[in-house]
Amino acid sequence: EAQVTQNPRYLITVTGKKLTVTCSQNMNHEYMSWYRQDPGLGLRQIYYSMNVEVTDKGDVPEGYKVSRKEKRNFPLILESPSPNQTSLYFCASSASRDEKLFFGSGTQLSVL
Amino acid sequence: AQRVTQPEKLLSVFKGAPVELKCNYSYSGSPELFWYVQYSRQRLQLLLRHISRESIKGFTADLNKGETSFHLKKPFAQEEDSAMYYCALSAGSGAGSYQLTFGKGTKLSVIP
């Protein structure tokens, strides 16, 4: 089944403790991206990647890192999480800019 | 920089009434526009995109470059249309990269 898989679904952590949210797609998509969803702010793009080893900042990249060493994986790294990064995170992929995005099921992160 | 504006946070209509979810964008080039929908407890999914000019679940959207709008319309609302709707714009950000920008979303509530 074609899908985007995010892990974990729920994560509670403390300020400053490094964490990684994994994202994997099995559709051989070139384009992958990360979003955070906050009430009243909608979806905001954090980082995106056009292909392996190619990443670009989105609208809200501060405090986040990404890597694209393989086509299928696009992990989101929070080196030193802070409470303002408490949010619902979505990973997505598509074959190209004109193709539809496939979204993961989301990761609810709480930073205490 | 591109921007997507959805002026209504919440839109309530009666079942059977027409629906119009507004979306305006700002971008100097040729954008690719999409509508995504998020039903309760489900992941985001593509509803339609302007390049395919298709009708999905009775919804249509026409790109009006003069008014820089991409409003989503349906002649007769159904209860199952209640969801969060996001307008999105894919636009070039230099060197072959494309950034996807979402509006803040409109919550549609269809009253029985």
Short mmCIF file of C-alpha atoms in Angstrom, two decimals:
data_model
loop_
_atom_site.label_atom_id
_atom_site.label_comp_id
_atom_site.label_asym_id
_atom_site.label_seq_id
_atom_site.Cartn_x
_atom_site.Cartn_y
_atom_site.Cartn_z
CA GLU A 1 0.00 0.00 0.00
CA ALA A 2 1.31 3.43 -0.99
CA GLN A 3 1.78 5.49 2.11
CA VAL A 4 3.76 7.95 4.16
CA THR A 5 4.71 6.62 7.56
CA GLN A 6 5.56 8.85 10.49
CA ASN A 7 6.81 7.77 13.89
CA PRO A 8 6.03 8.20 16.66
CA ARG A 9 2.34 9.22 16.68
CA TYR A 10 2.64 10.84 20.09
CA LEU A 11 5.72 12.16 21.83
CA ILE A 12 6.14 13.94 25.15
CA THR A 13 9.58 15.28 25.95
CA VAL A 14 11.32 17.91 28.03
CA THR A 15 13.02 21.11 26.99
CA GLY A 16 16.45 20.57 25.51
CA LYS A 17 16.30 16.83 24.95
CA LYS A 18 17.13 16.07 21.33
CA LEU A 19 14.53 14.14 19.38
CA THR A 20 13.93 12.83 15.89
CA VAL A 21 10.63 12.24 14.14
CA THR A 22 10.98 9.78 11.31
CA CYS A 23 9.21 9.92 7.96
CA SER A 24 9.33 7.30 5.26
CA GLN A 25 7.50 6.93 1.94
CA ASN A 26 7.29 3.89 -0.31
CA MET A 27 6.22 5.63 -3.52
CA ASN A 28 9.65 6.65 -4.83
CA HIS A 29 8.61 10.29 -4.51
CA GLU A 30 11.17 12.98 -5.10
CA TYR A 31 9.48 15.74 -3.11
CA MET A 32 9.12 15.49 0.67
CA SER A 33 8.24 18.10 3.23
CA TRP A 34 7.45 18.77 6.87
CA TYR A 35 4.65 20.92 8.26
CA ARG A 36 3.44 21.95 11.66
CA GLN A 37 -0.23 22.53 12.33
CA ASP A 38 -1.28 24.96 15.04
CA PRO A 39 -4.76 26.24 15.91
CA GLY A 40 -5.51 29.47 14.08
CA LEU A 41 -2.29 29.27 12.08
CA GLY A 42 -3.10 26.36 9.81
CA LEU A 43 -0.29 24.43 8.18
CA ARG A 44 3.13 25.98 7.97
CA GLN A 45 5.97 24.46 6.04
CA ILE A 46 9.14 23.79 8.03
CA TYR A 47 11.50 22.28 5.47
CA TYR A 48 11.18 20.61 2.11
CA SER A 49 13.35 18.50 -0.12
CA MET A 50 13.26 18.30 -3.89
CA ASN A 51 15.45 15.20 -3.98
CA VAL A 52 18.25 13.35 -2.21
CA GLU A 53 20.74 15.73 -0.59
CA VAL A 54 18.62 18.75 -1.61
CA THR A 55 16.78 20.52 1.20
CA ASP A 56 15.37 24.02 1.56
CA LYS A 57 13.88 26.08 4.35
CA GLY A 58 10.16 26.60 4.44
CA ASP A 59 8.32 29.31 6.34
CA VAL A 60 9.27 28.30 9.90
CA PRO A 61 12.62 26.46 9.88
CA GLU A 62 14.06 27.87 13.11
CA GLY A 63 14.83 25.19 15.67
CA TYR A 64 14.56 22.33 13.19
CA LYS A 65 16.94 20.31 11.07
CA VAL A 66 16.32 17.79 8.31
CA SER A 67 18.35 15.43 6.21
CA ARG A 68 17.68 13.55 2.97
CA LYS A 69 20.32 10.88 2.64
CA GLU A 70 17.95 8.44 1.00
CA LYS A 71 15.02 9.09 -1.27
CA ARG A 72 12.50 7.36 0.97
CA ASN A 73 13.42 8.94 4.32
CA PHE A 74 13.16 12.52 5.53
CA PRO A 75 13.63 12.75 9.31
CA LEU A 76 12.86 15.90 11.28
CA ILE A 77 15.35 16.68 14.02
CA LEU A 78 14.84 18.96 16.99
CA GLU A 79 18.28 19.46 18.51
CA SER A 80 17.05 21.36 21.56
CA PRO A 81 13.25 21.35 21.72
CA SER A 82 11.42 24.21 23.37
CA PRO A 83 7.79 24.50 24.52
CA ASN A 84 6.87 26.66 21.51
CA GLN A 85 7.56 23.64 19.34
CA THR A 86 4.63 21.83 20.88
CA SER A 87 2.51 21.13 17.83
CA LEU A 88 1.06 18.58 15.45
CA TYR A 89 3.60 17.68 12.78
CA PHE A 90 2.91 16.24 9.35
CA CYS A 91 5.26 14.76 6.82
CA ALA A 92 4.20 14.65 3.17
CA SER A 93 5.53 13.51 -0.17
CA SER A 94 4.68 13.87 -3.83
CA ALA A 95 6.12 12.80 -7.17
CA SER A 96 6.61 16.42 -8.18
CA ARG A 97 5.29 19.91 -7.51
CA ASP A 98 2.25 19.33 -9.71
CA GLU A 99 1.29 16.07 -8.15
CA LYS A 100 -0.80 15.65 -5.05
CA LEU A 101 0.78 15.44 -1.63
CA PHE A 102 0.41 12.27 0.38
CA PHE A 103 0.38 13.03 4.08
CA GLY A 104 1.48 10.98 7.03
CA SER A 105 -0.89 10.49 9.94
CA GLY A 106 0.81 13.12 12.06
CA THR A 107 2.96 13.30 15.19
CA GLN A 108 1.59 15.13 18.22
CA LEU A 109 4.60 16.55 20.04
CA SER A 110 4.47 18.07 23.51
CA VAL A 111 7.56 19.77 24.89
CA LEU A 112 7.37 20.38 28.65
CA ALA B 1 7.17 35.73 -1.31
CA GLN B 2 3.97 33.86 -1.97
CA ARG B 3 1.00 34.11 0.32
CA VAL B 4 -2.34 32.32 0.59
CA THR B 5 -5.26 33.94 2.35
CA GLN B 6 -8.40 32.18 3.48
CA PRO B 7 -10.47 34.98 4.99
CA GLU B 8 -12.97 32.80 6.84
CA LYS B 9 -11.88 30.71 9.82
CA LEU B 10 -15.31 29.16 10.14
CA LEU B 11 -18.14 28.82 7.67
CA SER B 12 -21.50 27.38 8.64
CA VAL B 13 -24.12 26.49 6.05
CA PHE B 14 -27.31 24.48 6.05
CA LYS B 15 -27.49 21.14 4.31
CA GLY B 16 -28.48 21.64 0.69
CA ALA B 17 -27.28 25.24 0.58
CA PRO B 18 -24.48 26.35 -1.76
CA VAL B 19 -20.97 26.53 -0.38
CA GLU B 20 -18.13 28.83 -1.33
CA LEU B 21 -14.81 28.69 0.48
CA LYS B 22 -12.67 31.64 -0.43
CA CYS B 23 -8.99 31.55 -1.28
CA ASN B 24 -6.85 34.43 -2.50
CA TYR B 25 -3.18 34.23 -3.31
CA SER B 26 -0.30 36.54 -4.03
CA TYR B 27 2.44 35.40 -6.36
CA SER B 28 3.93 37.11 -9.36
CA GLY B 29 4.51 34.01 -11.46
CA SER B 30 2.34 31.11 -12.55
CA PRO B 31 1.20 29.23 -9.46
CA GLU B 32 -0.08 25.73 -9.04
CA LEU B 33 -3.07 25.73 -6.71
CA PHE B 34 -4.64 23.00 -4.65
CA TRP B 35 -7.41 22.40 -2.17
CA TYR B 36 -6.72 19.93 0.64
CA VAL B 37 -9.27 18.62 3.10
CA GLN B 38 -8.94 17.16 6.58
CA TYR B 39 -11.91 15.24 7.90
CA SER B 40 -12.20 14.62 11.61
CA ARG B 41 -9.50 12.21 12.83
CA GLN B 42 -8.15 11.66 9.33
CA ARG B 43 -4.99 12.76 7.62
CA LEU B 44 -4.92 15.58 5.12
CA GLN B 45 -5.78 14.60 1.58
CA LEU B 46 -5.94 16.29 -1.75
CA LEU B 47 -9.41 17.40 -2.80
CA LEU B 48 -8.58 18.93 -6.16
CA ARG B 49 -5.93 20.85 -8.09
CA HIS B 50 -6.46 23.53 -10.65
CA ILE B 51 -4.41 21.98 -13.44
CA SER B 52 -6.67 18.94 -13.67
CA ARG B 53 -9.88 21.01 -13.71
CA GLU B 54 -11.73 18.11 -12.15
CA SER B 55 -14.74 17.92 -9.87
CA ILE B 56 -14.32 15.87 -6.73
CA LYS B 57 -17.23 15.07 -4.40
CA GLY B 58 -19.18 17.77 -6.19
CA PHE B 59 -16.59 20.46 -5.47
CA THR B 60 -15.08 22.65 -8.17
CA ALA B 61 -12.58 25.47 -8.12
CA ASP B 62 -11.66 27.89 -10.86
CA LEU B 63 -8.42 29.79 -10.98
CA ASN B 64 -9.07 33.48 -11.59
CA LYS B 65 -5.72 35.05 -12.34
CA GLY B 66 -7.21 38.54 -12.61
CA GLU B 67 -8.59 38.38 -9.09
CA THR B 68 -5.82 36.02 -7.87
CA SER B 69 -8.45 33.74 -6.43
CA PHE B 70 -9.13 30.02 -6.31
CA HIS B 71 -12.45 29.73 -4.53
CA LEU B 72 -13.89 26.29 -3.78
CA LYS B 73 -17.55 25.81 -4.58
CA LYS B 74 -20.26 23.21 -4.23
CA PRO B 75 -23.88 23.79 -5.22
CA PHE B 76 -25.47 21.68 -2.46
CA ALA B 77 -23.69 21.07 0.83
CA GLN B 78 -23.84 17.66 2.48
CA GLU B 79 -23.26 16.85 6.15
CA GLU B 80 -20.22 14.74 5.22
CA ASP B 81 -18.59 17.87 3.78
CA SER B 82 -17.98 19.15 7.30
CA ALA B 83 -14.20 19.33 7.58
CA MET B 84 -11.20 21.63 7.59
CA TYR B 85 -10.29 22.92 4.15
CA TYR B 86 -6.88 24.28 3.17
CA CYS B 87 -5.96 26.16 0.04
CA ALA B 88 -2.34 25.70 -1.04
CA LEU B 89 -0.02 27.27 -3.57
CA SER B 90 3.07 25.71 -5.11
CA ALA B 91 5.45 28.30 -6.48
CA GLY B 92 9.04 28.49 -7.54
CA SER B 93 11.51 29.74 -4.97
CA GLY B 94 14.61 29.79 -7.14
CA ALA B 95 17.10 27.25 -8.48
CA GLY B 96 14.41 24.78 -9.43
CA SER B 97 12.94 24.58 -5.96
CA TYR B 98 9.24 24.86 -5.25
CA GLN B 99 7.76 25.88 -1.96
CA LEU B 100 4.27 24.88 -0.94
CA THR B 101 2.39 27.46 1.10
CA PHE B 102 -0.90 26.71 2.84
CA GLY B 103 -3.60 29.09 3.93
CA LYS B 104 -4.70 29.05 7.56
CA GLY B 105 -7.70 26.93 6.73
CA THR B 106 -11.46 27.26 6.85
CA LYS B 107 -13.56 25.00 9.00
CA LEU B 108 -16.77 24.12 7.19
CA SER B 109 -19.70 23.08 9.30
CA VAL B 110 -22.81 21.80 7.53
CA ILE B 111 -25.90 22.08 9.68
CA PRO B 112 -28.46 19.28 9.23
#
